[in-house]
Coordinates of C-alpha atoms and ligand atoms in Angstrom, one line a residue:
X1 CA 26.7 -7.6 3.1
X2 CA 28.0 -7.7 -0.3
X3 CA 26.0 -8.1 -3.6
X4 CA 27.6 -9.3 -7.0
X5 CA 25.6 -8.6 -10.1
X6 CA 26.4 -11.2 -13.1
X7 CA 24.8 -10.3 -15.8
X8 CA 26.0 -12.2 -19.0
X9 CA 25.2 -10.2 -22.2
X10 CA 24.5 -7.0 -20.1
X11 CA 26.2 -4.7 -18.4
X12 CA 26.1 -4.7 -15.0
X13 CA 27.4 -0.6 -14.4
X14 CA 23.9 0.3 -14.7
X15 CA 22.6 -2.2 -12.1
X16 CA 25.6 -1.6 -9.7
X17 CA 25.1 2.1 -9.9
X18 CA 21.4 2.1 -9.4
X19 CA 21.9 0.1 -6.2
X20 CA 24.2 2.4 -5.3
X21 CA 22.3 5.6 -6.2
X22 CA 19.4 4.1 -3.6
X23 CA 21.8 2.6 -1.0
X24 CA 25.2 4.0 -1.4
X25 CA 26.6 2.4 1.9
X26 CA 26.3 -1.4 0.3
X27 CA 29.1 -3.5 -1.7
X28 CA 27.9 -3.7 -5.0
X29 CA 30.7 -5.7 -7.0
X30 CA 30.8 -7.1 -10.4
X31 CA 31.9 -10.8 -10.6
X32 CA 35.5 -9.2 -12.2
X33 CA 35.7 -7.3 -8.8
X34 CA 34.8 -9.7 -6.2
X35 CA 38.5 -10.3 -4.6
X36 CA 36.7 -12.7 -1.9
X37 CA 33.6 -15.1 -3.1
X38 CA 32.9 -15.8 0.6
X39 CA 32.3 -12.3 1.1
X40 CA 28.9 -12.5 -1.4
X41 CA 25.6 -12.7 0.3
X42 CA 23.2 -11.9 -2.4
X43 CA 23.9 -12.5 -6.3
X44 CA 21.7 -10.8 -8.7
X45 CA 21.8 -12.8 -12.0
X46 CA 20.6 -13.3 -15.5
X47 CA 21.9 -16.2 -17.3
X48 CA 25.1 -17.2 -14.8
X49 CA 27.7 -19.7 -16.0
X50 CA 26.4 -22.8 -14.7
X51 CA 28.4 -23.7 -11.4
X52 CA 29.2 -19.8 -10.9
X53 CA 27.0 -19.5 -7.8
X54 CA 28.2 -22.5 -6.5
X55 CA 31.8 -21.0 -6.0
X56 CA 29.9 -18.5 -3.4
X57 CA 29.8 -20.4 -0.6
X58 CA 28.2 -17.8 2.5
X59 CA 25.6 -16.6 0.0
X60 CA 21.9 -16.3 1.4
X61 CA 19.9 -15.1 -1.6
X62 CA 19.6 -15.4 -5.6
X63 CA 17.8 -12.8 -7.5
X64 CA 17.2 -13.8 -11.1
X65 CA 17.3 -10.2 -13.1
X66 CA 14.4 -11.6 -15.3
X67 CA 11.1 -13.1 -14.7
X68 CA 11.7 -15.9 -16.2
X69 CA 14.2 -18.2 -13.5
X70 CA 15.1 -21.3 -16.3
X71 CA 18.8 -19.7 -16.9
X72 CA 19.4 -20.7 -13.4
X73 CA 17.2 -23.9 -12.6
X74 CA 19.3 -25.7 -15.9
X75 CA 22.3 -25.0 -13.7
X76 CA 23.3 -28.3 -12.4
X77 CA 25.2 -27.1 -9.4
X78 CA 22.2 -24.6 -8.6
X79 CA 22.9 -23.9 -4.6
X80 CA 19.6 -24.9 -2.7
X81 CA 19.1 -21.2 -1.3
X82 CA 15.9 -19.0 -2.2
X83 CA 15.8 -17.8 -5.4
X84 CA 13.7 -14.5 -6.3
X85 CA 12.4 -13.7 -9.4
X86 CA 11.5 -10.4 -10.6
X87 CA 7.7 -9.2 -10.2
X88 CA 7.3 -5.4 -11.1
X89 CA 4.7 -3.4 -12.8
X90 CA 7.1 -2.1 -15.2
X91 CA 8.0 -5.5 -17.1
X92 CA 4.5 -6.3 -16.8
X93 CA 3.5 -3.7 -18.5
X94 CA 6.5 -4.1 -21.1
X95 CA 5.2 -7.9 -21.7
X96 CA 1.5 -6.1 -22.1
X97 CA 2.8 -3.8 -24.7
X98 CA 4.2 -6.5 -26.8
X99 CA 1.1 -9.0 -26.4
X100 CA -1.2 -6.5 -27.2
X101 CA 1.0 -5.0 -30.2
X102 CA 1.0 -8.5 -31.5
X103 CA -2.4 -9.2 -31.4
X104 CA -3.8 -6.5 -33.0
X105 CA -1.0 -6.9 -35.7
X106 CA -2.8 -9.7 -36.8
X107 CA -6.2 -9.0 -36.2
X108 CA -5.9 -5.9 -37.8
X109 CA -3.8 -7.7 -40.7
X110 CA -1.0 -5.6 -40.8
X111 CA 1.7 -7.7 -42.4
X112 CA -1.2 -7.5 -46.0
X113 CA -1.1 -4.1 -45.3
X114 CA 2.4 -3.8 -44.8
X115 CA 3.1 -5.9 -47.9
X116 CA 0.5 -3.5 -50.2
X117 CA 2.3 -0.4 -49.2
X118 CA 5.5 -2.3 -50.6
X119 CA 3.4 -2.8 -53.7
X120 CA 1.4 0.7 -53.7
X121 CA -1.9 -1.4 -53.6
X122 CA -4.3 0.5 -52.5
X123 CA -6.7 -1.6 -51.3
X124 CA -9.0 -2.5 -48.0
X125 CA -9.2 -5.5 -47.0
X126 CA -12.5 -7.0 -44.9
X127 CA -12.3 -6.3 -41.1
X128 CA -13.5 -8.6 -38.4
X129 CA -14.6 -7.4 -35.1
X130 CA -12.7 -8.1 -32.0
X131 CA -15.9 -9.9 -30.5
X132 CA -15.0 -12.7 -33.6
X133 CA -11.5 -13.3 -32.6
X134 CA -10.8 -15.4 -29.6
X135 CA -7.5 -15.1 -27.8
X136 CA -6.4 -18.0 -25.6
X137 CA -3.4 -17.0 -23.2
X138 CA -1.4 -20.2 -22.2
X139 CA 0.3 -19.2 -18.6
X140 CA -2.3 -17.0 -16.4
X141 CA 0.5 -15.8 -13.9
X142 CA 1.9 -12.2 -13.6
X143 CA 2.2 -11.8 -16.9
X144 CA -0.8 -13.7 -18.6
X145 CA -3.3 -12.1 -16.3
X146 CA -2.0 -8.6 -17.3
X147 CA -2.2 -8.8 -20.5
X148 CA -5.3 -10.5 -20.8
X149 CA -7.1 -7.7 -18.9
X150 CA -5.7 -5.7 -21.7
X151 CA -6.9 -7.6 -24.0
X152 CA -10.5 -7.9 -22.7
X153 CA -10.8 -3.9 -23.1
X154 CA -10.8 -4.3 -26.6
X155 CA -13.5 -6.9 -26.2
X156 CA -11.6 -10.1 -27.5
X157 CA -13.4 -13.4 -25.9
X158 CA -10.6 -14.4 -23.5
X159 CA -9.9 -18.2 -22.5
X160 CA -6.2 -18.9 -20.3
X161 CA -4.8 -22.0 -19.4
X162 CA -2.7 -22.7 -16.3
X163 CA -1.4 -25.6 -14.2
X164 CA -3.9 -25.1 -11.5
X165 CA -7.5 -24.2 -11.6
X166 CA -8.7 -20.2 -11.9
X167 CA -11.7 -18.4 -11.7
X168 CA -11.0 -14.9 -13.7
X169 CA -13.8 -12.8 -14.3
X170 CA -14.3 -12.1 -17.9
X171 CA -11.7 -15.4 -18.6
X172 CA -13.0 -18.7 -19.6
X173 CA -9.8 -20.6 -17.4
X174 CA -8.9 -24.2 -18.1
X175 CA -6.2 -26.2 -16.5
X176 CA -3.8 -29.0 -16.6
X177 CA -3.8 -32.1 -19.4
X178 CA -7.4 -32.6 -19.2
X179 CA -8.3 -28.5 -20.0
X180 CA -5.0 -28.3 -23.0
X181 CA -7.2 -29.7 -26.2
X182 CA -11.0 -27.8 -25.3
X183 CA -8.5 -24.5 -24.6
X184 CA -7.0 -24.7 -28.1
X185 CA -10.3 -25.8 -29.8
X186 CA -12.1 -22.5 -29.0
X187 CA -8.5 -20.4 -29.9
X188 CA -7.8 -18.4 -32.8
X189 CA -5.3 -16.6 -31.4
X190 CA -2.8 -18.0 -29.3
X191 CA -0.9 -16.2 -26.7
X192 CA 2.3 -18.0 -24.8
X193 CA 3.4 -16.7 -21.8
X194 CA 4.6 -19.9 -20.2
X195 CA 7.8 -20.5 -18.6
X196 CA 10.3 -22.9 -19.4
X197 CA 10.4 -26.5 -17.3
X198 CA 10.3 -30.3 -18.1
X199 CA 6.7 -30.4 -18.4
X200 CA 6.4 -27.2 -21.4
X201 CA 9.5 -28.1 -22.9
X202 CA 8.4 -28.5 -27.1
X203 CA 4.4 -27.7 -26.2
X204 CA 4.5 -25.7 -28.8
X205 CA 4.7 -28.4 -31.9
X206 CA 2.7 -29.4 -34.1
X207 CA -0.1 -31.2 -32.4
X208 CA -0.9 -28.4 -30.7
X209 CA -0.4 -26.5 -33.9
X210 CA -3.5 -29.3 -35.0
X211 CA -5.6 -28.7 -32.2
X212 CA -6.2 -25.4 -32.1
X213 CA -9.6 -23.9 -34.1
X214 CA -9.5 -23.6 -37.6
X215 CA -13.2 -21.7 -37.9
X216 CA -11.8 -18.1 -37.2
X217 CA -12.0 -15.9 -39.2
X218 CA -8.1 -14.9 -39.6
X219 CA -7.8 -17.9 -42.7
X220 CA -6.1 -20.0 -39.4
X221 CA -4.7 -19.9 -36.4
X222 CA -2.1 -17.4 -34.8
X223 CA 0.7 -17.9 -32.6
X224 CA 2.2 -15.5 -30.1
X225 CA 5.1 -16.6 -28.3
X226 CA 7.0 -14.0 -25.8
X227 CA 7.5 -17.3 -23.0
X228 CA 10.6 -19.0 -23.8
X229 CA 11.7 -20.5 -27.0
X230 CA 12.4 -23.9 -25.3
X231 CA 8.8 -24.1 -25.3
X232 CA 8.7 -24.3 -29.2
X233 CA 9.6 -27.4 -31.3
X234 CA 10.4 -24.6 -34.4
X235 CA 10.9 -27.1 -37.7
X236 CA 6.9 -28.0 -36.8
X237 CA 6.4 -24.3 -36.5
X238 CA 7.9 -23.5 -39.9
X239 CA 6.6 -26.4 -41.4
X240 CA 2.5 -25.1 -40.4
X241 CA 3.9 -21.9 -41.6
X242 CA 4.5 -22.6 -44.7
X243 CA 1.3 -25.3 -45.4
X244 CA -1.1 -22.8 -43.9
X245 CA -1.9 -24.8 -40.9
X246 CA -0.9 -21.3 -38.8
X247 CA -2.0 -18.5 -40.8
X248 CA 0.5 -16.4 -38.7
X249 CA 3.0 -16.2 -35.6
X250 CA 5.0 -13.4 -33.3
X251 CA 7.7 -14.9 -31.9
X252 CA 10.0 -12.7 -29.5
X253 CA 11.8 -16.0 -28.4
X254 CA 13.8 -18.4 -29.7
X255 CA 15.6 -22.1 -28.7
X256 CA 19.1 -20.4 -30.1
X257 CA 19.3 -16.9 -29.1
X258 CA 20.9 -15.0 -31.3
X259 CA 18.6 -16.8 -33.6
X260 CA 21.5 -17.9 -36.2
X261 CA 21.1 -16.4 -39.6
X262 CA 20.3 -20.3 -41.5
X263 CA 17.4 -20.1 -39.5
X264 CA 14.2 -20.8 -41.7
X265 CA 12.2 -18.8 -39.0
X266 CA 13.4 -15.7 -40.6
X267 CA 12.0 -16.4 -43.8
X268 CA 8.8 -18.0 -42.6
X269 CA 5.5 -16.5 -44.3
X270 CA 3.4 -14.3 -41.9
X271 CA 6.0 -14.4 -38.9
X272 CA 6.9 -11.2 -37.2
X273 CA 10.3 -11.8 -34.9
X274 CA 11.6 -9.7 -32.2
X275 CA 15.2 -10.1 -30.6
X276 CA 13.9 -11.1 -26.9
X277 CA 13.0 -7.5 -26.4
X278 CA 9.0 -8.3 -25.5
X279 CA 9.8 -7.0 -21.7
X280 CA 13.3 -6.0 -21.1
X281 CA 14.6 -5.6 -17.5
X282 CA 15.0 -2.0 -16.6
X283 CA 17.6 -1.7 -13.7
X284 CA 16.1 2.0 -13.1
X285 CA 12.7 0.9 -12.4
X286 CA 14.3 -2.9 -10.7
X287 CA 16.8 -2.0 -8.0
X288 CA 14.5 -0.4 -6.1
X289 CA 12.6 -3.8 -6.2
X290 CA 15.8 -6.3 -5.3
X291 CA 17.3 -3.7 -2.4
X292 CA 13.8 -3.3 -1.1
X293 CA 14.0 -7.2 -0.7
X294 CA 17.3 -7.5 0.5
X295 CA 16.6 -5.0 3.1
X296 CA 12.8 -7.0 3.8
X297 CA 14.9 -9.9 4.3
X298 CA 17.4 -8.4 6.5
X299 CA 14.6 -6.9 8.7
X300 CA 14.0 -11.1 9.0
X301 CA 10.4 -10.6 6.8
X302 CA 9.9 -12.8 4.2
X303 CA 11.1 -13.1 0.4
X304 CA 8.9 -12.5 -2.2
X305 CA 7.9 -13.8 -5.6
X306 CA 10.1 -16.6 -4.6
X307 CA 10.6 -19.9 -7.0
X308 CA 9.1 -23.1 -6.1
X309 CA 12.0 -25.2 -6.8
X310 CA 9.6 -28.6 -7.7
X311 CA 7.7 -26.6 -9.8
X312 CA 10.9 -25.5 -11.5
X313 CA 9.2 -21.6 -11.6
Ligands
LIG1 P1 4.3 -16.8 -13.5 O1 5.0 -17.9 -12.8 O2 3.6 -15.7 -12.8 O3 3.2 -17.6 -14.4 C1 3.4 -18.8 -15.1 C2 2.1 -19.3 -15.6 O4 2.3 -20.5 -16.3 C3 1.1 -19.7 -14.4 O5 -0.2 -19.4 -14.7 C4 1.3 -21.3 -14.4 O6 0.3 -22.0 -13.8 C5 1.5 -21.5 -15.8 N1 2.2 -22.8 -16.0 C6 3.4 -23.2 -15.6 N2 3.6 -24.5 -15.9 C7 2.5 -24.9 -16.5 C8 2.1 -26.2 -17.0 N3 2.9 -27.3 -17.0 N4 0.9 -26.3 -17.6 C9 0.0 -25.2 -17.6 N5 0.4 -24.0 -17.1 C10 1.6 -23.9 -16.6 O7 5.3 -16.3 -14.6 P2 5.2 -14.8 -15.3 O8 3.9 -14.6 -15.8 O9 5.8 -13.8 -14.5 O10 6.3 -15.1 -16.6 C11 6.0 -16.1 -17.5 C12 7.2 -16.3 -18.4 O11 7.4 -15.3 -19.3 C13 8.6 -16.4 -17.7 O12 8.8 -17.6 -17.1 C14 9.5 -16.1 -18.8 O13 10.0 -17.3 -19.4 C15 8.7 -15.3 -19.8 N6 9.2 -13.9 -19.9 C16 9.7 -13.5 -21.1 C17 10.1 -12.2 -21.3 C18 10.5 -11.7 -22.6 O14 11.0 -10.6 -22.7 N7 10.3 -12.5 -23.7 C19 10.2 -11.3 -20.2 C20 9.7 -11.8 -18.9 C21 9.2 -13.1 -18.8 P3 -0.2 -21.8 -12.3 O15 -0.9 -20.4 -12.3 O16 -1.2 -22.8 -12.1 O17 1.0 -21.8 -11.5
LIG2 C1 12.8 -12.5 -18.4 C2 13.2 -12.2 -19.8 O1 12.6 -13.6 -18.0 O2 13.5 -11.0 -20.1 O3 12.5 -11.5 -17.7 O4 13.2 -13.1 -20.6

């Protein structure tokens, strides 16, 4: 029962060696390793050459190493086998972290404040309550749900929108086409954690930029983006940027990742820009997750946190 771990960008000794640590019996092979593809039952994944798990051809079961499962439905050749994603309280609470950090960096201006203490101004400036700023998460899954309860201790007015219909407690929820335009109307601060697919490709452009509330009290409305950077059409973000039709954005995501230095997102007024960092994969905290499966699924119990492959997440 051998795994291979492909992890482009990463290394996969830490992964091999925490599956070994908790199951030291198992094959655990990186792709440079593997001496006979039709040995590989599960492959563990982030961001595979496309046609790579094709060329396995007894495997049962892929594990994406992220949340996020677009790096392997753009493959063309994708094999039509489960595909797991990962669902675990310690990238939740990573992705929290970052939301929340975000959030209050705006609401609690501290880009002025930054920019003062590069000027030695001295100076407050006037402070809104949290009750005055509402958030509006786009994506009320694993992640959205978490960090809006977050959120709602600080006593933010909450509104999420999702594909299909919620009741939250505490969260106004709206859904689909017909729930997009009343969502961003009562949003000052907007939180993305949507995943990447034919229907959120571009969302973020600037129409929505244009329909989202301009009577809060930040000077405009706020962008957070930690979902994918597919999701953003980024000349129409710069562009609201710089006219004040977004007063600010976080963006840990981007549609070319290393964002290339001639970006104009690095430049952009009131944009704070992390390197896709918002809620790293951990193998210490994960392998326990993906053997515990793998041995679930060998007991003949059922995958979880699988992908609906129409939904394309
Ligand atoms: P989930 O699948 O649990 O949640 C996705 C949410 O998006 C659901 O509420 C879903 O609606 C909603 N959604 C999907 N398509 C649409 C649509 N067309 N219209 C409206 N709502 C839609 O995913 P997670 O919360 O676990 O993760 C979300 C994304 O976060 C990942 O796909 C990944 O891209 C990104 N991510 C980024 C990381 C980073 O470090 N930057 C780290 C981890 C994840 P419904 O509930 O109705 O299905
Ligand atoms: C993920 C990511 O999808 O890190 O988990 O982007």
């Amino acid at each position: 029962m051998t795994i291979v771990v492909a992890t482009a960008g990463w290394s996969p000794t830490e992964w091999i060696d925490g599956l070994h640590a908790i199951d030291p019996a198992r094959d655990v092979v990186a792709p440079e390793a593997m001496t006979d593809p039709a040995a590989v039952d599960y492959a563990l994944v982030w961001k595979p050459e496309p046609g790579y798990l094709a060329g396995l051809p007894n495997l049962k079961v892929i594990f994406s190493l992220g949340a996020g499962v677009d790096h392997l439905t753009s493959d063309p050749a994708l094999p039509d086998l489960p595909v797991v994603r990962i669902v675990d309280p310690d990238l939740t609470r990573r992705m929290t972290e970052w939301v929340v950090l975000q959030v209050l960096l705006h609401h609690r201006q501290q880009r002025a404040y930054d920019a003062q203490q590069q000027a030695k101004t001295w100076k407050s400036l006037r402070q809104w309550s949290a009750a005055e700023v509402r958030v509006g998460i786009m994506g009320l899954g694993v992640l959205g749900l978490d960090a809006a309860r977050a959120l709602a201790s600080f006593g933010f007015p909450l509104a999420a929108w999702s594909r299909s219909p919620k009741t939250e407690p505490g969260i106004d929820c709206y859904s689909g086409e017909a729930g997009l335009a009343p969502f961003l109307a009562r949003t000052d601060i907007l939180v993305v954690l949507l995943p990447l697919t034919d229907d959120t490709r571009g969302i973020l452009d600037a129409r929505l930029v244009d329909g989202l509330a301009k009577d809060g009290p930040l000077g405009g409305p706020v962008i957070v983006n930690a979902g994918r950077g597919g999701l953003q059409v980024e000349d129409d973000l710069v562009a609201a940027l710089n006219d004040g039709r977004l007063a600010g954005a976080s963006l840990d995501v981007f549609v070319t990742e290393p964002l290339p230095a001639t970006s104009p997102l690095w430049h952009a007024p009131n944009l704070t820009l992390t390197p896709h960092v918002a809620a790293e994969s951990d193998p210490r905290a994960l392998c326990r997750y993906v053997l515990g499966q793998i041995q679930a699924f060998e007991r003949g119990e059922p995958l979880q946190n699988l992908v609906d492959r129409t939904r394309g997440y």
